[in-house]
Amino acid sequence: MLRIAEQVEPMPRSLEPAMDAAWPAPDRHETGGWIFRAAGGVTQRANSIWPKDLHGRPIEELSGLLIEARDWYGSRRLPVIFQLSDEADGAAGLHALLDTERFTRQSETLVMTRGAAGLPAQRHGAQAAELSSAPSEDWMQVWWQVDGRGGDEQRRIALDILSGCPSVYALVRNNDGRPAAVGRLALPEASSRGGIYCMATIPEARRQGFAEAVRHSLLRAGHDSAVTDFWLQVTAANREAQALYARAGFRVSGRYVYRQENSQAEC
């Protein structure tokens, strides 16, 4: 039996900037080596702090930056959330501070990677994917139906996030021509890596090979665009998806967790 969570290698340091560029928040502020990101509450990733520089920071400096973060996010009526890897330099000190401040731990996420060489062959008879450089209305409809949260304004913000990084969008239709599954390959301009995001299949089309066809088309599109390595993110609780990605050659290269301020904590 494959034990995904135990197969962990150190995540390349250069991958975090690529992940940040792949899902860019429209509202950003950098201070003290931390990146504050906000997008009206649409997705945790786009509304969290990326503390990209933690090495050697004394507790007093971390506490001061936390005060600044509370002011910044408070003015936007958003909670303070950190996206924090246990493996980052200096992460232990910030985790200790957040524990003291009673920040919760949420949504543990694995980062899985693979090289561009030796891509798996497409399954015989698989549906061909429609590829585009922008999300079509059909593409958005599938993704938002599966993963969307909110109304028209939230959908517009999500589209702004998607459009903030050059990407390839894949859509596979069922035998009746209706949209069945989608995915996105983010291609950050300053990186040779490509990130797979927004994998979504409508409920009635699951376990029919549509997601596999989307994934294969995105890997092939990345290979054709001179991508050297791929990454994707999957929640630690989603063992089924981890196993599917492992069979496609992905291996766990790191993990992160969201630390959110507990609004119920006593002042």
XYZ file of N, CA and C in Angstrom:
801
model
N 0.848 -1.205 0.000
C 0.000 0.000 0.000
C 0.877 1.246 0.000
N 0.615 2.196 -0.881
C 1.398 3.412 -1.003
C 1.114 4.360 0.145
N 2.169 4.743 0.852
C 2.005 5.653 1.981
C 2.528 7.027 1.543
N 1.606 7.819 0.966
C 1.983 9.078 0.331
C 2.653 10.032 1.311
N 2.042 10.229 2.479
C 2.487 11.278 3.387
C 3.898 11.064 3.893
N 4.425 9.812 3.811
C 5.752 9.559 4.330
C 6.836 9.808 3.280
N 6.447 9.971 2.015
C 7.421 10.142 0.950
C 7.666 11.636 0.729
N 8.340 12.262 1.680
C 8.520 13.704 1.631
C 9.977 14.041 1.400
N 10.227 14.856 0.381
C 11.546 15.399 0.124
C 11.484 16.903 0.348
N 12.629 17.548 0.633
C 12.609 18.993 0.860
C 12.059 19.739 -0.354
N 11.148 20.670 -0.120
C 10.567 21.452 -1.203
C 11.595 22.479 -1.686
N 11.834 22.574 -2.992
C 12.784 23.565 -3.508
C 12.403 24.969 -3.055
N 13.394 25.737 -2.586
C 13.117 27.080 -2.096
C 12.533 27.967 -3.194
N 12.931 27.726 -4.430
C 12.446 28.559 -5.529
C 11.003 28.267 -5.896
N 10.402 27.242 -5.298
C 9.032 26.898 -5.658
C 8.013 27.833 -5.028
N 8.288 28.349 -3.823
C 7.316 29.225 -3.159
C 7.031 30.491 -3.957
N 8.044 31.185 -4.511
C 7.719 32.339 -5.357
C 6.878 31.967 -6.577
N 7.138 30.805 -7.147
C 6.343 30.373 -8.298
C 4.897 30.125 -7.888
N 4.695 29.524 -6.722
C 3.328 29.278 -6.248
C 2.617 30.594 -5.955
N 3.342 31.562 -5.417
C 2.743 32.874 -5.156
C 2.331 33.544 -6.463
N 3.211 33.467 -7.482
C 2.908 34.096 -8.776
C 1.782 33.390 -9.505
N 1.599 32.100 -9.237
C 0.583 31.327 -9.943
C -0.823 31.640 -9.474
N -0.954 32.171 -8.247
C -2.274 32.474 -7.691
C -2.205 33.876 -7.077
N -2.076 34.904 -7.919
C -1.759 36.244 -7.415
C -2.965 36.983 -6.838
N -2.809 37.439 -5.612
C -3.855 38.261 -4.998
C -3.818 39.657 -5.596
N -4.958 40.250 -5.907
C -4.970 41.594 -6.502
C -4.547 42.687 -5.537
N -4.641 42.430 -4.248
C -4.283 43.419 -3.223
C -3.093 42.862 -2.451
N -1.924 43.523 -2.569
C -0.697 43.000 -1.972
C 0.083 44.117 -1.284
N 0.803 43.729 -0.241
C 1.653 44.676 0.476
C 2.824 43.908 1.067
N 4.033 44.393 0.839
C 5.220 43.738 1.388
C 5.822 44.584 2.494
N 6.120 43.941 3.606
C 6.745 44.630 4.735
C 7.567 43.634 5.525
N 8.802 43.996 5.828
C 9.647 43.154 6.647
C 9.853 41.747 6.120
N 9.815 41.587 4.805
C 9.974 40.260 4.229
C 8.725 39.413 4.227
N 7.605 39.997 4.634
C 6.318 39.299 4.585
C 5.473 39.885 3.458
N 4.682 39.040 2.815
C 3.765 39.471 1.764
C 2.346 39.341 2.284
N 1.667 40.483 2.453
C 0.250 40.462 2.807
C -0.542 40.351 1.500
N -1.507 39.433 1.457
C -2.296 39.212 0.245
C -3.781 39.238 0.594
N -4.559 39.920 -0.233
C -6.004 39.993 0.006
C -6.748 39.967 -1.324
N -7.920 39.338 -1.288
C -8.755 39.244 -2.488
C -10.218 39.144 -2.091
N -10.627 40.003 -1.177
C -12.024 40.025 -0.782
C -12.511 38.750 -0.138
N -11.595 37.955 0.424
C -11.983 36.712 1.071
C -12.137 35.529 0.130
N -11.825 35.696 -1.161
C -11.966 34.618 -2.140
C -10.713 33.743 -2.111
N -10.821 32.561 -1.570
C -9.797 31.533 -1.367
C -8.841 31.917 -0.234
N -8.444 30.902 0.545
C -7.493 31.149 1.630
C -6.160 31.636 1.092
N -5.688 31.015 0.018
C -4.358 31.319 -0.499
C -4.219 32.792 -0.860
N -5.241 33.359 -1.492
C -5.168 34.749 -1.930
C -5.494 35.731 -0.817
N -5.793 35.237 0.372
C -6.121 36.102 1.506
C -5.283 35.722 2.721
N -4.030 35.382 2.460
C -3.139 34.935 3.526
C -1.788 35.634 3.427
N -1.030 35.528 4.492
C 0.315 36.094 4.540
C 1.310 35.027 4.119
N 2.182 35.392 3.207
C 3.322 34.542 2.873
C 4.547 35.132 3.563
N 4.989 34.555 4.672
C 6.171 35.082 5.375
C 7.439 34.545 4.722
N 7.802 35.112 3.588
C 8.867 34.514 2.783
C 10.242 34.658 3.424
N 10.413 35.600 4.328
C 11.701 35.790 4.993
C 11.495 35.706 6.497
N 11.893 34.574 7.080
C 11.745 34.367 8.519
C 13.071 34.113 9.214
N 14.098 33.846 8.444
C 15.358 33.377 9.016
C 15.961 34.403 9.980
N 16.211 33.952 11.215
C 16.896 34.782 12.193
C 16.073 35.904 12.781
N 14.744 35.882 12.594
C 13.913 36.958 13.118
C 13.675 36.763 14.616
N 14.018 37.752 15.444
C 13.730 37.641 16.886
C 12.233 37.763 17.133
N 11.792 37.291 18.279
C 10.369 37.271 18.609
C 9.777 38.679 18.626
N 10.576 39.667 19.020
C 10.065 41.040 19.062
C 9.719 41.541 17.666
N 10.551 41.193 16.696
C 10.297 41.623 15.311
C 9.067 40.906 14.754
N 8.948 39.612 15.039
C 7.781 38.869 14.586
C 6.500 39.436 15.190
N 6.560 39.786 16.463
C 5.380 40.349 17.132
C 4.989 41.681 16.515
N 5.983 42.500 16.165
C 5.695 43.783 15.532
C 5.055 43.624 14.174
N 5.540 42.646 13.389
C 4.948 42.387 12.082
C 3.525 41.846 12.221
N 3.285 41.080 13.262
C 1.938 40.566 13.485
C 0.964 41.701 13.807
N 1.409 42.676 14.585
C 0.570 43.846 14.867
C 0.237 44.584 13.565
N 1.258 44.736 12.710
C 1.041 45.406 11.421
C 0.059 44.616 10.559
N 0.177 43.303 10.606
C -0.734 42.459 9.826
C -2.170 42.605 10.317
N -2.345 42.665 11.610
C -3.699 42.827 12.152
C -4.315 44.144 11.706
N -3.537 45.194 11.657
C -4.046 46.480 11.193
C -4.433 46.410 9.712
N -3.554 45.809 8.913
C -3.771 45.749 7.457
C -5.011 44.938 7.123
N -5.114 43.742 7.693
C -6.263 42.891 7.401
C -7.540 43.417 8.071
N -7.389 44.017 9.249
C -8.552 44.584 9.916
C -9.195 45.690 9.100
N -8.380 46.502 8.410
C -8.928 47.574 7.579
C -9.695 47.025 6.380
N -9.472 45.768 6.064
C -10.166 45.108 4.949
C -11.245 44.144 5.435
N -11.447 44.128 6.739
C -12.441 43.259 7.371
C -12.183 41.787 7.039
N -10.929 41.412 7.090
C -10.517 40.040 6.834
C -9.752 39.508 8.036
N -9.826 38.204 8.294
C -9.041 37.620 9.383
C -7.567 37.535 9.001
N -6.697 37.459 9.984
C -5.273 37.270 9.738
C -5.024 35.773 9.559
N -4.512 35.412 8.387
C -4.224 34.017 8.057
C -2.801 33.937 7.513
N -2.039 32.972 7.976
C -0.704 32.709 7.449
C -0.724 31.426 6.634
N -0.030 31.433 5.500
C 0.275 30.198 4.774
C 1.719 29.868 5.109
N 1.929 28.829 5.906
C 3.232 28.632 6.526
C 3.676 27.177 6.405
N 4.849 26.988 5.848
C 5.437 25.664 5.748
C 6.257 25.375 7.004
N 6.141 24.159 7.517
C 6.956 23.760 8.650
C 8.438 23.710 8.291
N 8.737 23.572 6.984
C 10.110 23.391 6.535
C 10.826 24.710 6.256
N 10.100 25.837 6.261
C 10.715 27.122 5.956
C 11.699 27.526 7.055
N 12.786 28.194 6.650
C 13.754 28.680 7.625
C 13.067 29.623 8.606
N 13.234 29.355 9.906
C 12.653 30.217 10.918
C 11.188 29.960 11.203
N 10.591 28.948 10.573
C 9.162 28.705 10.751
C 8.825 28.338 12.189
N 9.724 27.655 12.873
C 9.428 27.206 14.237
C 9.128 28.380 15.154
N 9.895 29.474 15.013
C 9.672 30.640 15.859
C 8.318 31.280 15.614
N 7.926 31.382 14.347
C 6.623 31.976 14.041
C 5.497 31.046 14.479
N 5.657 29.745 14.271
C 4.644 28.806 14.749
C 4.458 28.945 16.266
N 5.562 29.091 16.991
C 5.471 29.222 18.455
C 4.706 30.484 18.836
N 4.975 31.591 18.132
C 4.255 32.828 18.404
C 2.768 32.661 18.112
N 2.442 32.029 16.986
C 1.040 31.846 16.614
C 0.333 30.884 17.576
N 1.068 29.910 18.097
C 0.484 29.043 19.119
C 0.123 29.862 20.366
N 1.040 30.745 20.761
C 0.782 31.595 21.926
C -0.418 32.503 21.691
N -0.548 32.981 20.470
C -1.651 33.874 20.113
C -2.927 33.109 19.760
N -2.883 31.798 19.905
C -4.045 30.924 19.721
C -4.576 30.935 18.286
N -3.665 30.967 17.319
C -4.040 30.794 15.920
C -4.345 29.317 15.678
N -5.406 29.046 14.954
C -5.766 27.670 14.641
C -4.914 27.140 13.492
N -4.901 25.834 13.338
C -4.273 25.169 12.190
C -5.387 24.649 11.291
N -5.296 24.960 9.999
C -6.348 24.573 9.068
C -5.742 24.083 7.758
N -6.491 23.238 7.081
C -6.239 22.896 5.673
C -4.785 22.527 5.397
N -4.272 21.523 6.110
C -2.921 21.063 5.795
C -2.876 20.610 4.341
N -1.862 21.076 3.626
C -1.791 20.859 2.185
C -0.430 20.284 1.809
N -0.437 19.284 0.944
C 0.796 18.704 0.420
C 1.121 19.341 -0.924
N 2.411 19.571 -1.152
C 2.890 20.017 -2.452
C 3.553 18.820 -3.119
N 3.041 18.442 -4.277
C 3.571 17.297 -5.011
C 4.219 17.788 -6.302
N 5.341 17.180 -6.670
C 6.096 17.627 -7.836
C 6.505 16.435 -8.698
N 6.808 16.735 -9.944
C 7.390 15.749 -10.849
C 8.107 16.502 -11.964
N 9.051 15.826 -12.631
C 9.734 16.416 -13.762
C 8.909 16.317 -15.030
N 9.368 17.023 -16.051
C 8.640 17.027 -17.320
C 9.006 15.835 -18.197
N 10.102 15.152 -17.870
C 10.511 14.000 -18.672
C 9.672 12.778 -18.306
N 9.497 11.908 -19.271
C 8.808 10.654 -19.020
C 7.345 10.798 -18.660
N 6.635 11.670 -19.357
C 5.214 11.852 -19.070
C 4.445 10.573 -19.397
N 3.424 10.267 -18.589
C 2.634 9.056 -18.864
C 1.890 9.184 -20.184
N 1.707 8.054 -20.846
C 0.982 8.048 -22.118
C -0.495 8.297 -21.874
N -1.127 8.952 -22.836
C -2.558 9.191 -22.710
C -3.316 7.877 -22.879
N -4.330 7.690 -22.045
C -5.120 6.471 -22.103
C -5.815 6.352 -23.461
N -5.791 5.151 -24.032
C -6.411 4.926 -25.340
C -7.898 5.249 -25.282
N -8.361 6.032 -26.227
C -9.769 6.388 -26.294
C -10.167 7.571 -25.432
N -9.184 8.202 -24.765
C -9.501 9.337 -23.898
C -10.003 10.516 -24.732
N -10.891 11.289 -24.129
C -11.419 12.465 -24.811
C -10.315 13.508 -25.003
N -10.334 14.183 -26.145
C -9.380 15.257 -26.391
C -9.795 16.505 -25.611
N -8.819 17.224 -25.117
C -9.091 18.433 -24.343
C -9.040 19.663 -25.240
N -9.911 20.614 -24.931
C -9.857 21.917 -25.578
C -8.926 22.805 -24.756
N -7.904 23.374 -25.381
C -6.927 24.203 -24.694
C -7.093 25.658 -25.105
N -6.916 26.550 -24.130
C -7.010 27.982 -24.410
C -6.119 28.740 -23.437
N -5.836 29.993 -23.758
C -4.996 30.824 -22.899
C -5.821 31.654 -21.924
N -7.133 31.530 -21.964
C -8.035 32.232 -21.042
C -9.207 31.310 -20.731
N -9.773 31.422 -19.543
C -10.896 30.554 -19.203
C -12.162 30.933 -19.963
N -12.720 29.973 -20.677
C -13.979 30.220 -21.376
C -15.132 30.216 -20.380
N -16.303 30.602 -20.845
C -17.485 30.591 -19.975
C -17.802 29.156 -19.536
N -17.648 28.191 -20.453
C -17.868 26.793 -20.077
C -16.870 26.345 -19.021
N -15.617 26.755 -19.189
C -14.579 26.389 -18.209
C -14.936 26.947 -16.833
N -15.267 28.230 -16.783
C -15.607 28.858 -15.507
C -16.832 28.215 -14.886
N -17.791 27.854 -15.712
C -19.018 27.265 -15.186
C -18.720 25.961 -14.458
N -17.869 25.105 -15.026
C -17.526 23.838 -14.385
C -16.747 24.083 -13.103
N -15.698 24.895 -13.182
C -14.861 25.113 -12.000
C -15.657 25.756 -10.867
N -16.455 26.752 -11.198
C -17.214 27.452 -10.155
C -18.295 26.549 -9.573
N -18.881 25.698 -10.395
C -19.885 24.760 -9.891
C -19.282 23.818 -8.852
N -18.027 23.403 -9.069
C -17.387 22.436 -8.178
C -16.713 23.120 -6.992
N -15.970 24.191 -7.248
C -15.135 24.794 -6.199
C -15.510 26.223 -5.825
N -16.450 26.823 -6.515
C -16.771 28.220 -6.253
C -17.476 28.433 -4.925
N -17.224 29.593 -4.346
C -17.866 29.990 -3.091
C -18.319 31.436 -3.229
N -19.638 31.658 -3.209
C -20.133 33.027 -3.274
C -20.920 33.296 -4.539
N -21.163 34.592 -4.774
C -21.980 35.010 -5.898
C -21.177 35.617 -7.032
N -21.817 36.530 -7.770
C -21.191 37.104 -8.955
C -19.922 37.891 -8.621
N -19.912 38.638 -7.511
C -18.732 39.427 -7.168
C -17.551 38.523 -6.836
N -17.799 37.452 -6.095
C -16.723 36.513 -5.768
C -16.207 35.816 -7.035
N -17.122 35.518 -7.936
C -16.708 34.891 -9.200
C -15.837 35.838 -10.011
N -16.175 37.126 -9.996
C -15.356 38.107 -10.724
C -13.966 38.207 -10.127
N -13.871 38.212 -8.794
C -12.563 38.268 -8.144
C -11.744 37.023 -8.479
N -12.402 35.864 -8.466
C -11.706 34.630 -8.810
C -11.152 34.692 -10.228
N -11.923 35.264 -11.152
C -11.455 35.396 -12.525
C -10.254 36.327 -12.598
N -10.237 37.387 -11.788
C -9.083 38.282 -11.733
C -7.834 37.539 -11.253
N -8.007 36.668 -10.248
C -6.876 35.890 -9.746
C -6.343 34.969 -10.847
N -7.238 34.259 -11.510
C -6.822 33.343 -12.568
C -6.098 34.079 -13.691
N -6.567 35.263 -14.012
C -6.013 36.016 -15.140
C -4.706 36.711 -14.793
N -4.288 36.642 -13.547
C -3.083 37.338 -13.117
C -1.789 36.624 -13.433
N -1.872 35.422 -14.004
C -0.679 34.658 -14.359
C -0.916 33.978 -15.700
N 0.052 34.037 -16.618
C -0.120 33.304 -17.881
C -0.430 31.834 -17.606
N -1.407 31.308 -18.310
C -1.872 29.957 -18.012
C -2.411 29.271 -19.252
N -2.507 27.958 -19.167
C -3.207 27.151 -20.161
C -4.421 26.541 -19.468
N -5.579 26.651 -20.101
C -6.822 26.131 -19.549
C -7.292 24.952 -20.394
N -7.629 23.864 -19.727
C -8.073 22.659 -20.427
C -9.513 22.336 -20.051
N -10.287 21.973 -21.056
C -11.692 21.587 -20.875
C -11.948 20.304 -21.645
N -12.548 19.329 -20.974
C -12.942 18.087 -21.636
C -14.455 17.967 -21.566
N -15.055 17.582 -22.674
C -16.513 17.413 -22.752
C -16.869 15.922 -22.743
N -18.095 15.631 -22.337
C -18.543 14.240 -22.371
C -18.997 13.888 -23.788
N -19.497 12.684 -23.966
C -19.876 12.225 -25.302
C -21.029 13.020 -25.897
N -21.779 13.719 -25.053
C -22.885 14.551 -25.529
C -22.455 15.987 -25.807
N -21.165 16.272 -25.609
C -20.655 17.610 -25.874
C -20.792 18.585 -24.727
N -21.248 18.105 -23.571
C -21.391 18.988 -22.418
C -20.084 19.040 -21.627
N -19.742 20.206 -21.069
C -18.503 20.324 -20.288
C -18.518 19.339 -19.115
N -17.409 18.610 -18.942
C -17.345 17.585 -17.902
C -16.243 17.840 -16.884
N -15.065 18.294 -17.338
C -13.928 18.456 -16.428
C -13.020 19.566 -16.937
N -12.343 20.222 -16.003
C -11.445 21.324 -16.358
C -10.182 21.271 -15.508
N -9.203 22.050 -15.922
C -7.974 22.222 -15.154
C -7.202 23.399 -15.709
N -6.208 23.836 -14.953
C -5.411 25.009 -15.335
C -3.940 24.723 -15.086
N -3.103 25.104 -16.033
C -1.654 25.047 -15.859
C -1.131 26.466 -15.777
N -0.695 26.879 -14.585
C -0.125 28.217 -14.408
C 1.323 28.202 -14.854
N 1.726 29.242 -15.593
C 3.077 29.345 -16.138
C 3.708 30.667 -15.701
N 4.160 30.770 -14.447
C 4.760 32.023 -13.973
C 5.913 32.456 -14.867
N 5.952 33.737 -15.190
C 6.905 34.238 -16.176
C 8.353 34.096 -15.725
N 8.626 34.166 -14.433
C 9.998 34.119 -13.941
C 10.421 32.717 -13.528
N 9.715 31.713 -13.978
C 10.001 30.349 -13.543
C 9.917 29.392 -14.718
N 10.695 28.319 -14.652
C 10.603 27.265 -15.657
C 9.645 26.170 -15.210
N 8.961 26.385 -14.088
C 8.028 25.403 -13.554
C 6.590 25.743 -13.952
N 5.757 24.720 -13.926
C 4.332 24.908 -14.189
C 3.519 24.294 -13.068
N 2.457 24.987 -12.669
C 1.626 24.527 -11.565
C 0.236 24.126 -12.030
N -0.212 22.959 -11.625
C -1.540 22.476 -11.997
C -2.544 22.884 -10.921
N -3.575 23.588 -11.339
C -4.588 24.125 -10.434
C -5.980 23.830 -10.992
N -6.972 24.044 -10.147
C -8.379 24.084 -10.567
C -8.855 22.795 -11.232
N -8.309 21.664 -10.833
C -8.817 20.397 -11.352
C -10.221 20.170 -10.798
N -11.192 20.081 -11.671
C -12.587 19.964 -11.231
C -13.377 19.154 -12.246
N -14.188 18.233 -11.737
C -15.063 17.410 -12.577
C -16.471 17.482 -11.999
N -17.458 17.721 -12.845
C -18.828 17.785 -12.342
C -19.217 16.404 -11.793
N -20.057 16.358 -10.763
C -20.333 15.089 -10.070
C -20.748 13.942 -10.982
N -21.626 14.196 -11.947
C -22.138 13.110 -12.782
C -21.117 12.598 -13.793
N -19.963 13.288 -13.914
C -18.947 12.874 -14.881
C -17.712 12.259 -14.220
N -17.766 12.032 -12.925
C -16.595 11.518 -12.216
C -16.378 10.031 -12.474
N -15.112 9.625 -12.313
C -14.675 8.233 -12.505
C -14.954 7.726 -13.917
N -14.804 8.618 -14.883
C -14.960 8.231 -16.285
C -13.731 8.595 -17.112
N -12.653 9.023 -16.430
C -11.406 9.327 -17.123
C -11.273 10.748 -17.610
N -12.257 11.608 -17.347
C -12.191 12.980 -17.848
C -11.080 13.777 -17.155
N -10.956 13.616 -15.841
C -9.911 14.349 -15.109
C -8.529 13.908 -15.571
N -8.367 12.622 -15.833
C -7.087 12.123 -16.328
C -6.746 12.753 -17.674
N -7.751 12.890 -18.542
C -7.530 13.513 -19.847
C -7.121 14.977 -19.697
N -7.747 15.684 -18.743
C -7.372 17.074 -18.481
C -5.930 17.150 -17.992
N -5.592 16.334 -17.008
C -4.246 16.360 -16.444
C -3.195 16.049 -17.508
N -3.459 15.039 -18.314
C -2.492 14.668 -19.350
C -2.295 15.815 -20.337
N -3.384 16.464 -20.728
C -3.265 17.557 -21.703
C -2.480 18.724 -21.131
N -2.648 18.989 -19.827
C -1.901 20.087 -19.211
C -0.419 19.746 -19.088
N -0.111 18.512 -18.720
C 1.298 18.105 -18.647
C 1.944 18.190 -20.026
N 1.239 17.735 -21.033
C 1.788 17.794 -22.387
C 1.958 19.231 -22.849
N 0.989 20.104 -22.522
C 1.109 21.521 -22.900
C 2.305 22.161 -22.206
N 2.537 21.807 -20.939
C 3.698 22.334 -20.239
C 4.996 21.848 -20.847
N 5.057 20.572 -21.173
C 6.245 20.021 -21.814
C 6.536 20.748 -23.125
N 5.498 21.013 -23.887
C 5.672 21.703 -25.162
C 6.068 23.163 -24.979
N 5.825 23.711 -23.790
C 6.203 25.094 -23.486
C 7.529 25.174 -22.742
N 8.309 24.081 -22.750
C 9.643 24.018 -22.137
C 9.603 24.074 -20.616
N 8.494 23.676 -20.007
C 8.451 23.538 -18.556
C 9.357 22.382 -18.154
N 10.164 22.586 -17.111
C 11.089 21.544 -16.661
C 10.521 20.704 -15.524
N 9.651 21.304 -14.713
C 9.080 20.613 -13.561
C 7.650 21.096 -13.340
N 6.840 20.219 -12.757
C 5.460 20.551 -12.437
C 5.237 20.437 -10.934
N 4.284 21.215 -10.449
C 3.846 21.048 -9.072
C 2.324 21.117 -9.028
N 1.781 20.603 -7.962
C 0.365 20.741 -7.667
C 0.191 20.695 -6.156
N -0.973 21.099 -5.700
C -1.276 21.116 -4.266
C -2.535 20.307 -4.015
N -2.494 19.501 -2.974
C -3.639 18.649 -2.637
C -3.731 18.575 -1.122
N -4.946 18.616 -0.594
C -5.096 18.587 0.859
C -4.593 17.255 1.408
N -4.021 17.312 2.601
C -3.473 16.113 3.222
C -4.552 15.067 3.477
N -5.799 15.510 3.610
C -6.893 14.581 3.881
C -7.373 13.845 2.628
N -7.012 14.336 1.454
C -7.523 13.755 0.210
C -6.576 12.654 -0.272
N -6.654 11.504 0.376
C -5.756 10.404 0.055
C -6.017 9.839 -1.352
N -7.265 9.861 -1.774
C -7.589 9.326 -3.096
C -6.902 10.135 -4.190
N -6.979 11.473 -4.097
C -6.333 12.314 -5.101
C -4.819 12.150 -5.051
N -4.250 12.032 -3.859
C -2.807 11.838 -3.734
C -2.365 10.573 -4.461
N -3.128 9.504 -4.300
C -2.780 8.251 -4.954
C -2.861 8.380 -6.478
N -3.862 9.086 -6.977
C -3.993 9.290 -8.421
C -2.808 10.084 -8.962
N -2.413 11.135 -8.242
C -1.277 11.936 -8.694
C 0.025 11.150 -8.584
N 0.140 10.305 -7.564
C 1.344 9.481 -7.428
C 1.484 8.540 -8.619
N 0.381 7.987 -9.071
C 0.433 7.104 -10.235
C 0.806 7.869 -11.502
N 0.606 9.188 -11.496
C 1.014 10.015 -12.628
C 2.440 10.543 -12.461
N 3.161 10.039 -11.450
C 4.570 10.395 -11.292
C 4.864 11.499 -10.312
N 3.852 12.009 -9.611
C 4.074 13.077 -8.640
C 4.486 12.490 -7.292
N 5.386 13.206 -6.604
C 5.835 12.818 -5.282
C 5.746 14.013 -4.341
N 5.494 13.751 -3.077
C 5.369 14.827 -2.094
C 6.722 15.488 -1.883
N 6.752 16.827 -2.031
C 7.990 17.586 -1.880
C 7.905 18.632 -0.779
N 6.817 18.701 -0.093
C 6.671 19.685 0.974
C 5.227 19.763 1.414
N 4.997 20.578 2.428
C 3.634 20.751 2.926
C 3.538 22.102 3.615
N 2.340 22.614 3.708
C 2.109 23.846 4.454
C 0.758 23.758 5.125
N 0.523 24.680 6.032
C -0.722 24.723 6.777
C -1.159 26.171 6.865
N -2.441 26.411 6.977
C -2.941 27.766 7.209
C -3.134 27.966 8.707
N -2.564 29.054 9.218
C -2.737 29.415 10.623
C -3.640 30.644 10.673
N -4.832 30.493 11.230
C -5.819 31.577 11.239
C -6.073 32.046 12.660
N -6.165 33.374 12.793
C -6.446 33.952 14.112
C -7.815 33.487 14.598
N -7.859 33.065 15.829
C -9.088 32.561 16.426
C -9.912 33.748 16.919
N -11.007 34.038 16.205
C -11.828 35.196 16.567
C -12.521 35.019 17.899
N -12.574 33.756 18.390
C -13.242 33.486 19.662
C -12.289 33.583 20.849
N -10.990 33.825 20.557
C -10.016 33.870 21.646
C -10.278 35.068 22.536
N -9.990 34.923 23.812
C -10.171 36.019 24.749
C -9.125 37.089 24.516
N -9.549 38.331 24.621
C -8.623 39.447 24.417
C -7.805 39.667 25.687
